[in-house]
Short mmCIF file of C-alpha atoms in Angstrom, two decimals:
data_model
loop_
_atom_site.label_atom_id
_atom_site.label_comp_id
_atom_site.label_asym_id
_atom_site.label_seq_id
_atom_site.Cartn_x
_atom_site.Cartn_y
_atom_site.Cartn_z
CA MET A 1 25.81 6.11 -19.18
CA ARG A 2 22.57 7.78 -18.11
CA SER A 3 19.56 8.30 -20.32
CA PRO A 4 16.84 10.79 -19.45
CA ILE A 5 13.36 9.38 -18.84
CA HIS A 6 10.84 10.94 -21.18
CA ILE A 7 7.91 12.45 -19.30
CA PHE A 8 4.75 12.31 -21.42
CA SER A 9 2.00 14.90 -21.17
CA VAL A 10 -1.55 13.56 -20.84
CA ALA A 11 -2.23 14.62 -24.44
CA GLU A 12 0.90 12.82 -25.71
CA TYR A 13 -0.05 9.67 -23.79
CA LEU A 14 -3.65 9.63 -25.05
CA GLU A 15 -2.48 10.21 -28.64
CA ALA A 16 0.13 7.44 -28.50
CA GLU A 17 -2.25 5.05 -26.72
CA SER A 18 -4.91 5.52 -29.39
CA LYS A 19 -2.42 4.14 -31.95
CA SER A 20 -0.75 1.48 -29.83
CA GLU A 21 -1.42 -2.25 -30.14
CA VAL A 22 -0.19 -2.71 -26.55
CA ARG A 23 -2.02 -1.13 -23.61
CA HIS A 24 -0.02 1.18 -21.31
CA GLU A 25 -0.86 2.62 -17.93
CA TYR A 26 0.11 6.24 -17.26
CA LEU A 27 1.51 7.33 -13.90
CA GLY A 28 2.28 11.04 -13.65
CA GLY A 29 4.06 11.27 -16.99
CA GLN A 30 5.65 7.83 -17.13
CA VAL A 31 4.18 5.08 -19.30
CA PHE A 32 4.25 1.35 -18.48
CA ALA A 33 3.29 -1.51 -20.81
CA MET A 34 0.81 -4.05 -19.48
CA ALA A 35 1.32 -7.80 -19.66
CA GLY A 36 -1.34 -10.17 -20.98
CA GLY A 37 -3.46 -12.23 -18.60
CA SER A 38 -4.01 -15.97 -18.15
CA LYS A 39 -7.06 -17.87 -19.39
CA GLU A 40 -8.44 -17.90 -15.85
CA HIS A 41 -7.95 -14.15 -15.56
CA ASN A 42 -9.82 -13.59 -18.82
CA ILE A 43 -12.69 -15.96 -17.98
CA ILE A 44 -13.21 -14.38 -14.54
CA THR A 45 -13.14 -10.87 -16.04
CA LEU A 46 -15.62 -11.89 -18.73
CA ASN A 47 -17.89 -13.61 -16.17
CA ILE A 48 -18.06 -10.48 -14.01
CA ALA A 49 -18.53 -8.03 -16.88
CA SER A 50 -21.09 -10.07 -18.79
CA ARG A 51 -23.18 -10.82 -15.69
CA LEU A 52 -23.14 -7.16 -14.61
CA ARG A 53 -23.91 -5.98 -18.15
CA SER A 54 -26.88 -8.34 -18.28
CA LEU A 55 -28.19 -7.17 -14.89
CA LEU A 56 -27.68 -3.46 -15.69
CA ARG A 57 -29.09 -3.52 -19.23
CA GLY A 58 -31.50 -0.61 -19.67
CA ASN A 59 -30.07 1.10 -16.56
CA VAL A 60 -28.15 4.40 -16.47
CA CYS A 61 -24.98 2.51 -15.51
CA ASP A 62 -22.34 1.37 -17.98
CA VAL A 63 -20.05 -1.64 -17.57
CA PHE A 64 -16.60 -1.66 -19.17
CA MET A 65 -13.88 -4.28 -19.42
CA SER A 66 -10.13 -4.01 -19.53
CA ASP A 67 -9.84 -1.79 -22.62
CA MET A 68 -11.42 1.24 -20.90
CA LYS A 69 -9.16 3.51 -18.85
CA VAL A 70 -10.04 5.24 -15.59
CA LYS A 71 -8.54 8.71 -15.03
CA LEU A 72 -7.61 9.89 -11.54
CA LYS A 73 -5.12 11.92 -9.53
CA ALA A 74 -2.35 10.20 -7.60
CA ALA A 75 -2.82 10.10 -3.84
CA ASN A 76 -1.07 13.02 -2.10
CA GLN A 77 0.12 14.40 -5.45
CA ASN A 78 -1.29 16.40 -8.29
CA LYS A 79 -0.23 13.92 -10.97
CA THR A 80 -2.64 12.36 -13.45
CA ILE A 81 -2.91 8.58 -13.65
CA PHE A 82 -4.65 6.33 -16.18
CA TYR A 83 -5.23 2.71 -15.18
CA TYR A 84 -6.94 -0.09 -17.08
CA PRO A 85 -9.11 -1.88 -14.49
CA ASP A 86 -10.33 -5.36 -15.38
CA VAL A 87 -13.97 -4.31 -14.93
CA LEU A 88 -15.43 -0.94 -14.01
CA ILE A 89 -18.89 0.55 -13.67
CA THR A 90 -19.95 4.16 -13.94
CA CYS A 91 -23.46 5.46 -13.31
CA ASN A 92 -22.56 9.14 -13.69
CA SER A 93 -24.17 10.98 -16.61
CA GLU A 94 -21.13 13.30 -16.74
CA ASP A 95 -18.89 10.39 -17.81
CA ARG A 96 -18.97 11.25 -21.51
CA ASP A 97 -15.34 10.92 -22.59
CA LYS A 98 -14.86 8.39 -25.36
CA TYR A 99 -11.62 6.83 -24.09
CA PHE A 100 -11.71 6.96 -20.28
CA VAL A 101 -14.00 7.09 -17.25
CA ASN A 102 -13.76 9.83 -14.62
CA TYR A 103 -16.47 8.74 -12.15
CA PRO A 104 -16.43 4.98 -11.55
CA CYS A 105 -18.54 3.64 -8.68
CA VAL A 106 -17.18 0.07 -8.76
CA ILE A 107 -13.78 -1.25 -9.90
CA PHE A 108 -12.72 -4.91 -10.12
CA GLU A 109 -9.12 -6.07 -10.43
CA VAL A 110 -8.43 -9.78 -10.98
CA LEU A 111 -5.18 -10.55 -9.19
CA SER A 112 -2.24 -11.86 -11.21
CA PRO A 113 1.28 -12.67 -10.01
CA SER A 114 2.66 -9.70 -11.97
CA THR A 115 0.05 -7.16 -10.76
CA GLU A 116 -1.03 -8.32 -7.29
CA ALA A 117 1.36 -6.10 -5.32
CA SER A 118 0.38 -3.03 -7.36
CA ASP A 119 -3.35 -3.84 -7.11
CA ARG A 120 -3.14 -4.23 -3.31
CA ARG A 121 -1.00 -1.17 -2.59
CA GLU A 122 -0.54 1.49 -5.28
CA LYS A 123 -3.90 1.07 -7.01
CA LEU A 124 -5.79 0.66 -3.73
CA VAL A 125 -4.39 3.93 -2.35
CA ASN A 126 -4.89 5.80 -5.63
CA TYR A 127 -8.37 4.42 -6.32
CA GLN A 128 -9.47 5.51 -2.85
CA THR A 129 -8.94 9.14 -3.92
CA ILE A 130 -11.79 8.86 -6.45
CA GLY A 131 -14.79 10.54 -4.83
CA SER A 132 -17.34 8.55 -6.83
CA LEU A 133 -15.76 5.15 -6.09
CA GLN A 134 -17.75 3.20 -3.53
CA GLU A 135 -16.39 -0.32 -4.00
CA TYR A 136 -13.05 -1.79 -5.06
CA VAL A 137 -13.02 -5.57 -5.46
CA LEU A 138 -9.88 -7.70 -5.67
CA VAL A 139 -10.62 -11.11 -7.17
CA SER A 140 -8.30 -14.08 -6.67
CA GLN A 141 -7.85 -16.36 -9.65
CA ASN A 142 -6.20 -19.13 -7.60
CA GLU A 143 -8.99 -19.68 -5.09
CA ILE A 144 -12.57 -18.56 -4.51
CA LYS A 145 -11.80 -15.40 -2.58
CA LEU A 146 -12.66 -11.72 -2.89
CA GLU A 147 -11.42 -8.71 -0.96
CA VAL A 148 -14.04 -5.97 -1.03
CA TYR A 149 -13.04 -2.43 -0.06
CA ARG A 150 -16.04 -0.16 0.61
CA GLN A 151 -16.34 3.54 1.25
CA ASP A 152 -19.01 4.43 3.82
CA LEU A 153 -21.07 7.62 4.04
CA GLN A 154 -18.38 9.28 6.18
CA GLY A 155 -15.72 8.58 3.54
CA ASP A 156 -14.00 5.86 5.58
CA TRP A 157 -12.94 2.61 3.90
CA THR A 158 -13.53 -0.90 5.26
CA MET A 159 -12.39 -4.27 3.94
CA GLU A 160 -14.34 -7.53 3.86
CA ILE A 161 -13.07 -10.94 2.75
CA LEU A 162 -15.56 -13.21 0.98
CA GLY A 163 -15.20 -16.95 0.36
CA SER A 164 -16.93 -19.73 -1.52
CA GLU A 165 -20.15 -19.64 0.52
CA ASP A 166 -20.59 -15.86 0.35
CA THR A 167 -22.37 -13.52 -2.05
CA LEU A 168 -20.86 -10.27 -3.29
CA VAL A 169 -23.30 -7.43 -2.59
CA LEU A 170 -22.54 -4.29 -4.57
CA ASN A 171 -24.29 -1.55 -2.60
CA SER A 172 -23.39 1.17 -5.12
CA ILE A 173 -25.48 -0.43 -7.87
CA ASN A 174 -27.86 -2.45 -5.66
CA LEU A 175 -26.89 -5.82 -7.19
CA SER A 176 -25.41 -9.10 -6.03
CA LEU A 177 -23.13 -11.65 -7.67
CA THR A 178 -22.69 -15.20 -6.45
CA MET A 179 -19.31 -16.89 -6.43
CA ALA A 180 -20.74 -19.23 -9.09
CA ASP A 181 -21.37 -16.15 -11.28
CA ILE A 182 -17.79 -14.96 -10.83
CA TYR A 183 -15.95 -18.28 -10.99
CA GLU A 184 -18.05 -20.12 -13.59
CA ASP A 185 -15.86 -22.56 -15.58
CA ILE A 186 -12.86 -21.97 -13.27
CA PHE A 187 -13.32 -24.30 -10.26
#
């Protein structure tokens, strides 16, 4: 027996999400529940967000954690997507919506076994369509390791791998984070 898949409009999704106790990502009309994270995942996310919030206090930039959505268009399609990044930063004064960000400049995703494939492929490709995004950082929770994807002035993307002796330089906001900042109380 076949059942039709309900395709939600953006308005239906936003209305349902505002009342839901469980977060859902939206991919072109389909809605997917998100799993909870580990203690390590939560500590790393909090370390990044709190350190960035402290450094950017009084600045035009805003730092958000995993309850703020980012809105974008799917790569090579005209379908709307809403993701919940672990940490995101916007410095764009036009980002005034109450429930999502349109113009992030930095996005962090802390890798989990259930999301790693999506973070490395689907989200990477889709995030790279955001014109304002300059840096996308994948953070391992099993070892001290970051993958930093950066968009240059020509619009090309490069990838850099950072380890325990390196410092994360965020060119888009002119700040740096040490691995000790990111992995405090983890290793």
